[in-house]
Amino acid sequence: MRKSLLGLGFMVAIVAGPVLAQETARLSIDASKTGAKIDRNLFGQFAENLGHGLYEGIWVGPDSSIPNTRGIRNDVVTALRALKVPDVRWPGGCFADQYHWRKGIGPADKRPATLNSAWGGVVDTNSFGTDEFMDFIHQIGSEAYVSVNVGSGTPQEASEWLEYMTAAQPTALAKERAANGHPDAYKVGFMGIGNESWSCGGDMTPDYYVSQLKIYSRFVDNVNPSQKSANQMLKIAVGPGFPETEWTEAVMKAWQHHDWSWNFDGLSVHWYTKDKEWPPAMPSTGFGLEDYSKLLKAGLFMDDFLRKQETAMDKYDPEKKVALVVDEWGAWLAPLPGTNKDFLVQQNSLRDAILASMELNIFARHADRVRMANIAQMVNVLQAMILTDKEKMVLTPTYYVFKMYVPFQDSTFVPVDFDPGTLHRDGVTLPRVDAVAARDSSGRLWLEITNLDPEKPVAIDAGVAGMTVKSVKGETLTASAVDSVNTFDLPNTVVPKAISATLKNGRLALTVEPKSVTVISLEP
Ligand code: AHR
């Protein structure tokens, strides 16, 4: 997809005034050439019952003084609606394999208080349960991705949960749901069968997990009549959270020989960007250029990680029927000082925004196999979209990247030929620029350009063939420093602003600022 154009891709131009070297990147795009669909579910999110991800971040309860609709924060809902979040994975994560759904239904004052033993052993009131999650999904206009409990649950418990959610017929469980205020069957788009079953989900061997997978796949189903032929629920099996492929091979080999009685549609993999193994120690604020380069370098590994898993999957599924689902990804950094380390609280900087764009671009380039991804996590946890503190809310730089990428949802990939150039810094080598393009259903061409160089702007000279462009516009996200953040007091430090670009004789010209994410639309 990327190739050097006779070595002319990167040039150094001397501009007038003080001697200042400005890099030039040449891009070549033929808008009539199309690739895979960039599935909207690549922009999915993950909301686990962890720290203040759900409680306080989304759920404040109907009696809260924080403006809410049936207990769900209005400010958070409004912000998320603008992202057109395609799906939300819930309730975990490691929490999923300890969750017993019956504790989270019925009148709030009758629900038992339990311990969240996956995350800090804190008391869980269970006031945000299935019906509240479905209400949240409905309010933000998204689709439900539920993870069922394989580790400490049973197939019967999971089967009854799906019946509670999706039965339209007057079964006892459907009547119970109606008595809880929800007569209509819910739609469930995706069902994860366990989570990290090789670790927190039960430390299973691949073979043991495959035997569980077959049973859950066979007996746990969506019974909503509206999802029987069209909009069928997709079942997602556990894949690895490590580059080695033995687990993938075992699960895919079983899939290759599946019969009518069981099946799955996606293989879930988890890959976080961090400085080392555990516990991640890189700070999320107050870091310099060395940490910037190192984290972005680590983020590039996503491409190798996916390639390895894809090669293993191709052996058993060359037609790519099973989707690769990256349902946990993002930067995992050190907990903010003074916070509960089990709550995984970190700030979110311009560096996270650049990382997010790099990862989304990698997913787009793998879109023929990678058809779903869920950033970890939605609110207040890890690389969050949104941070809250009581009644205050702030949108993070990563939020703005997701907003800028909305037009890429369900678009069609268009290859971009370019030489990314090289950036040597602090002992690491990075590409200087990254770029992806796609066409939406109305024929617009969308071009994203990430300038990883923290110091130099890059002049973009892009040849655009295969369409007649009438107008061009765009926006860019950058800030004064790589560790710039938005805070409750200063929420607009890292926000997108308009960028000008010109188009002449089929060539697009613009200058992208150092350390920036830019999205341009070219109107036919
Ligand atoms: O996202 C936090 C945790 O990371 C999830 O619970 C788990 O699946 C993963 O290890």
PDB file of N, CA, C and O and ligand atoms in Angstrom, residues 46 48-50 89 91-97 118-119 195-196 198-201 270 272 278 327-329 332 344 375-377 381-382, ligand 1:
ATOM      1  N   PHE A  46     -15.366   0.398  24.371  1.00  0.00           N
ATOM      2  CA  PHE A  46     -15.403  -0.604  25.428  1.00  0.00           C
ATOM      3  C   PHE A  46     -15.723   0.116  26.737  1.00  0.00           C
ATOM      4  O   PHE A  46     -15.059   1.093  27.085  1.00  0.00           O
ATOM      5  N   GLU A  48     -16.257  -0.988  30.536  1.00  0.00           N
ATOM      6  CA  GLU A  48     -16.232  -2.064  31.525  1.00  0.00           C
ATOM      7  C   GLU A  48     -16.687  -1.536  32.878  1.00  0.00           C
ATOM      8  O   GLU A  48     -16.546  -0.341  33.182  1.00  0.00           O
ATOM      9  N   ASN A  49     -17.190  -2.439  33.701  1.00  0.00           N
ATOM     10  CA  ASN A  49     -17.496  -2.043  35.083  1.00  0.00           C
ATOM     11  C   ASN A  49     -16.178  -2.002  35.843  1.00  0.00           C
ATOM     12  O   ASN A  49     -15.765  -2.979  36.462  1.00  0.00           O
ATOM     13  N   LEU A  50     -15.516  -0.870  35.758  1.00  0.00           N
ATOM     14  CA  LEU A  50     -14.149  -0.707  36.263  1.00  0.00           C
ATOM     15  C   LEU A  50     -13.993   0.741  36.723  1.00  0.00           C
ATOM     16  O   LEU A  50     -14.251   1.656  35.942  1.00  0.00           O
ATOM     17  N   ARG A  89     -18.978  -2.424  23.961  1.00  0.00           N
ATOM     18  CA  ARG A  89     -18.713  -3.717  24.603  1.00  0.00           C
ATOM     19  C   ARG A  89     -18.853  -3.556  26.113  1.00  0.00           C
ATOM     20  O   ARG A  89     -18.255  -2.663  26.713  1.00  0.00           O
ATOM     21  N   PRO A  91     -20.159  -6.211  29.862  1.00  0.00           N
ATOM     22  CA  PRO A  91     -19.689  -5.428  31.028  1.00  0.00           C
ATOM     23  C   PRO A  91     -18.180  -5.565  31.267  1.00  0.00           C
ATOM     24  O   PRO A  91     -17.668  -4.994  32.203  1.00  0.00           O
ATOM     25  N   GLY A  92     -17.465  -6.323  30.474  1.00  0.00           N
ATOM     26  CA  GLY A  92     -16.010  -6.429  30.589  1.00  0.00           C
ATOM     27  C   GLY A  92     -15.523  -7.135  29.354  1.00  0.00           C
ATOM     28  O   GLY A  92     -16.329  -7.492  28.488  1.00  0.00           O
ATOM     29  N   GLY A  93     -14.216  -7.304  29.281  1.00  0.00           N
ATOM     30  CA  GLY A  93     -13.153  -7.253  30.257  1.00  0.00           C
ATOM     31  C   GLY A  93     -13.197  -8.395  31.298  1.00  0.00           C
ATOM     32  O   GLY A  93     -14.056  -9.273  31.293  1.00  0.00           O
ATOM     33  N   CYS A  94     -12.157  -8.333  32.105  1.00  0.00           N
ATOM     34  CA  CYS A  94     -12.041  -9.342  33.176  1.00  0.00           C
ATOM     35  C   CYS A  94     -13.318  -9.382  34.012  1.00  0.00           C
ATOM     36  O   CYS A  94     -13.693 -10.441  34.535  1.00  0.00           O
ATOM     37  N   PHE A  95     -14.004  -8.237  34.151  1.00  0.00           N
ATOM     38  CA  PHE A  95     -15.218  -8.211  34.968  1.00  0.00           C
ATOM     39  C   PHE A  95     -16.292  -9.157  34.401  1.00  0.00           C
ATOM     40  O   PHE A  95     -17.086  -9.723  35.162  1.00  0.00           O
ATOM     41  N   ALA A  96     -16.305  -9.332  33.092  1.00  0.00           N
ATOM     42  CA  ALA A  96     -17.389 -10.114  32.452  1.00  0.00           C
ATOM     43  C   ALA A  96     -17.440 -11.538  32.990  1.00  0.00           C
ATOM     44  O   ALA A  96     -18.530 -12.112  33.136  1.00  0.00           O
ATOM     45  N   ASP A  97     -16.270 -12.114  33.266  1.00  0.00           N
ATOM     46  CA  ASP A  97     -16.249 -13.508  33.715  1.00  0.00           C
ATOM     47  C   ASP A  97     -16.550 -13.650  35.207  1.00  0.00           C
ATOM     48  O   ASP A  97     -16.435 -14.744  35.768  1.00  0.00           O
ATOM     49  N   ALA A 118     -12.914  -8.090  40.348  1.00  0.00           N
ATOM     50  CA  ALA A 118     -11.977  -7.944  39.225  1.00  0.00           C
ATOM     51  C   ALA A 118     -11.190  -6.647  39.356  1.00  0.00           C
ATOM     52  O   ALA A 118     -10.026  -6.573  38.952  1.00  0.00           O
ATOM     53  N   TRP A 119     -11.825  -5.612  39.905  1.00  0.00           N
ATOM     54  CA  TRP A 119     -11.215  -4.282  39.887  1.00  0.00           C
ATOM     55  C   TRP A 119     -11.318  -3.592  41.244  1.00  0.00           C
ATOM     56  O   TRP A 119     -12.237  -2.815  41.500  1.00  0.00           O
ATOM     57  N   ASN A 195     -13.814 -13.758  27.998  1.00  0.00           N
ATOM     58  CA  ASN A 195     -12.832 -12.689  27.829  1.00  0.00           C
ATOM     59  C   ASN A 195     -11.476 -13.182  28.336  1.00  0.00           C
ATOM     60  O   ASN A 195     -11.379 -13.680  29.457  1.00  0.00           O
ATOM     61  N   GLU A 196     -10.468 -13.033  27.515  1.00  0.00           N
ATOM     62  CA  GLU A 196      -9.100 -13.416  27.912  1.00  0.00           C
ATOM     63  C   GLU A 196      -9.129 -14.729  28.706  1.00  0.00           C
ATOM     64  O   GLU A 196      -8.609 -14.819  29.815  1.00  0.00           O
ATOM     65  N   TRP A 198      -7.479 -17.199  28.494  1.00  0.00           N
ATOM     66  CA  TRP A 198      -6.119 -17.712  28.748  1.00  0.00           C
ATOM     67  C   TRP A 198      -5.510 -17.060  29.996  1.00  0.00           C
ATOM     68  O   TRP A 198      -4.402 -17.387  30.392  1.00  0.00           O
ATOM     69  N   SER A 199      -6.253 -16.111  30.621  1.00  0.00           N
ATOM     70  CA  SER A 199      -5.717 -15.396  31.788  1.00  0.00           C
ATOM     71  C   SER A 199      -6.851 -15.139  32.768  1.00  0.00           C
ATOM     72  O   SER A 199      -7.387 -16.067  33.375  1.00  0.00           O
ATOM     73  N   CYS A 200      -7.283 -13.870  32.898  1.00  0.00           N
ATOM     74  CA  CYS A 200      -8.286 -13.557  33.930  1.00  0.00           C
ATOM     75  C   CYS A 200      -9.613 -14.274  33.699  1.00  0.00           C
ATOM     76  O   CYS A 200     -10.405 -14.421  34.625  1.00  0.00           O
ATOM     77  N   GLY A 201      -9.856 -14.749  32.491  1.00  0.00           N
ATOM     78  CA  GLY A 201     -11.130 -15.425  32.205  1.00  0.00           C
ATOM     79  C   GLY A 201     -11.142 -16.890  32.573  1.00  0.00           C
ATOM     80  O   GLY A 201     -12.069 -17.623  32.208  1.00  0.00           O
ATOM     81  N   HIS A 270      -6.667  -8.773  21.857  1.00  0.00           N
ATOM     82  CA  HIS A 270      -6.411  -7.574  22.665  1.00  0.00           C
ATOM     83  C   HIS A 270      -4.962  -7.178  22.480  1.00  0.00           C
ATOM     84  O   HIS A 270      -4.058  -8.017  22.622  1.00  0.00           O
ATOM     85  N   TYR A 272      -2.601  -3.795  23.670  1.00  0.00           N
ATOM     86  CA  TYR A 272      -2.428  -2.450  24.229  1.00  0.00           C
ATOM     87  C   TYR A 272      -1.048  -1.904  23.867  1.00  0.00           C
ATOM     88  O   TYR A 272      -0.092  -2.664  23.711  1.00  0.00           O
ATOM     89  N   TRP A 278       4.289  -5.582  32.519  1.00  0.00           N
ATOM     90  CA  TRP A 278       3.474  -5.052  33.603  1.00  0.00           C
ATOM     91  C   TRP A 278       4.286  -4.612  34.791  1.00  0.00           C
ATOM     92  O   TRP A 278       5.272  -5.233  35.096  1.00  0.00           O
ATOM     93  N   ASP A 327     -10.967  -6.061  20.192  1.00  0.00           N
ATOM     94  CA  ASP A 327     -11.955  -5.426  21.071  1.00  0.00           C
ATOM     95  C   ASP A 327     -11.380  -4.871  22.370  1.00  0.00           C
ATOM     96  O   ASP A 327     -12.150  -4.475  23.258  1.00  0.00           O
ATOM     97  N   GLU A 328     -10.056  -4.783  22.441  1.00  0.00           N
ATOM     98  CA  GLU A 328      -9.395  -3.945  23.459  1.00  0.00           C
ATOM     99  C   GLU A 328      -8.103  -3.439  22.836  1.00  0.00           C
ATOM    100  O   GLU A 328      -7.244  -4.242  22.445  1.00  0.00           O
ATOM    101  N   TRP A 329      -7.983  -2.128  22.729  1.00  0.00           N
ATOM    102  CA  TRP A 329      -6.738  -1.536  22.249  1.00  0.00           C
ATOM    103  C   TRP A 329      -6.623  -0.124  22.821  1.00  0.00           C
ATOM    104  O   TRP A 329      -7.617   0.445  23.280  1.00  0.00           O
ATOM    105  N   TRP A 332      -1.908   2.084  27.376  1.00  0.00           N
ATOM    106  CA  TRP A 332      -2.043   1.725  28.803  1.00  0.00           C
ATOM    107  C   TRP A 332      -0.846   2.355  29.496  1.00  0.00           C
ATOM    108  O   TRP A 332       0.293   1.916  29.306  1.00  0.00           O
ATOM    109  N   LEU A 344      -7.343   2.360  36.922  1.00  0.00           N
ATOM    110  CA  LEU A 344      -6.722   2.609  35.602  1.00  0.00           C
ATOM    111  C   LEU A 344      -7.044   4.008  35.061  1.00  0.00           C
ATOM    112  O   LEU A 344      -7.507   4.174  33.920  1.00  0.00           O
ATOM    113  N   ILE A 375     -11.976   0.616  21.391  1.00  0.00           N
ATOM    114  CA  ILE A 375     -10.927   1.279  22.170  1.00  0.00           C
ATOM    115  C   ILE A 375     -11.229   1.115  23.659  1.00  0.00           C
ATOM    116  O   ILE A 375     -12.381   1.152  24.090  1.00  0.00           O
ATOM    117  N   ALA A 376     -10.139   0.924  24.434  1.00  0.00           N
ATOM    118  CA  ALA A 376     -10.265   0.785  25.884  1.00  0.00           C
ATOM    119  C   ALA A 376      -9.764   2.078  26.538  1.00  0.00           C
ATOM    120  O   ALA A 376      -8.606   2.384  26.396  1.00  0.00           O
ATOM    121  N   GLN A 377     -10.695   2.724  27.218  1.00  0.00           N
ATOM    122  CA  GLN A 377     -12.110   2.496  27.321  1.00  0.00           C
ATOM    123  C   GLN A 377     -12.860   3.813  27.119  1.00  0.00           C
ATOM    124  O   GLN A 377     -12.242   4.838  26.929  1.00  0.00           O
ATOM    125  N   VAL A 381     -11.372   5.620  32.021  1.00  0.00           N
ATOM    126  CA  VAL A 381     -10.500   4.446  32.166  1.00  0.00           C
ATOM    127  C   VAL A 381      -9.572   4.364  30.951  1.00  0.00           C
ATOM    128  O   VAL A 381     -10.031   4.465  29.806  1.00  0.00           O
ATOM    129  N   LEU A 382      -8.252   4.182  31.209  1.00  0.00           N
ATOM    130  CA  LEU A 382      -7.257   4.025  30.139  1.00  0.00           C
ATOM    131  C   LEU A 382      -7.395   5.162  29.105  1.00  0.00           C
ATOM    132  O   LEU A 382      -7.551   6.322  29.483  1.00  0.00           O
TER     133      LEU A 382
HETATM  134  O1  AHR B   1      -9.249  -2.955  29.904  1.00  0.00           O
HETATM  135  C1  AHR B   1      -8.763  -3.407  31.114  1.00  0.00           C
HETATM  136  C2  AHR B   1      -8.527  -4.912  31.136  1.00  0.00           C
HETATM  137  O2  AHR B   1      -7.526  -5.253  30.228  1.00  0.00           O
HETATM  138  C3  AHR B   1      -9.682  -5.791  30.736  1.00  0.00           C
HETATM  139  O3  AHR B   1     -10.560  -6.022  31.774  1.00  0.00           O
HETATM  140  C4  AHR B   1      -9.003  -7.061  30.344  1.00  0.00           C
HETATM  141  O4  AHR B   1      -9.731  -7.794  29.399  1.00  0.00           O
HETATM  142  C5  AHR B   1      -7.655  -6.612  29.830  1.00  0.00           C
HETATM  143  O5  AHR B   1      -6.624  -7.348  30.350  1.00  0.00           O
END
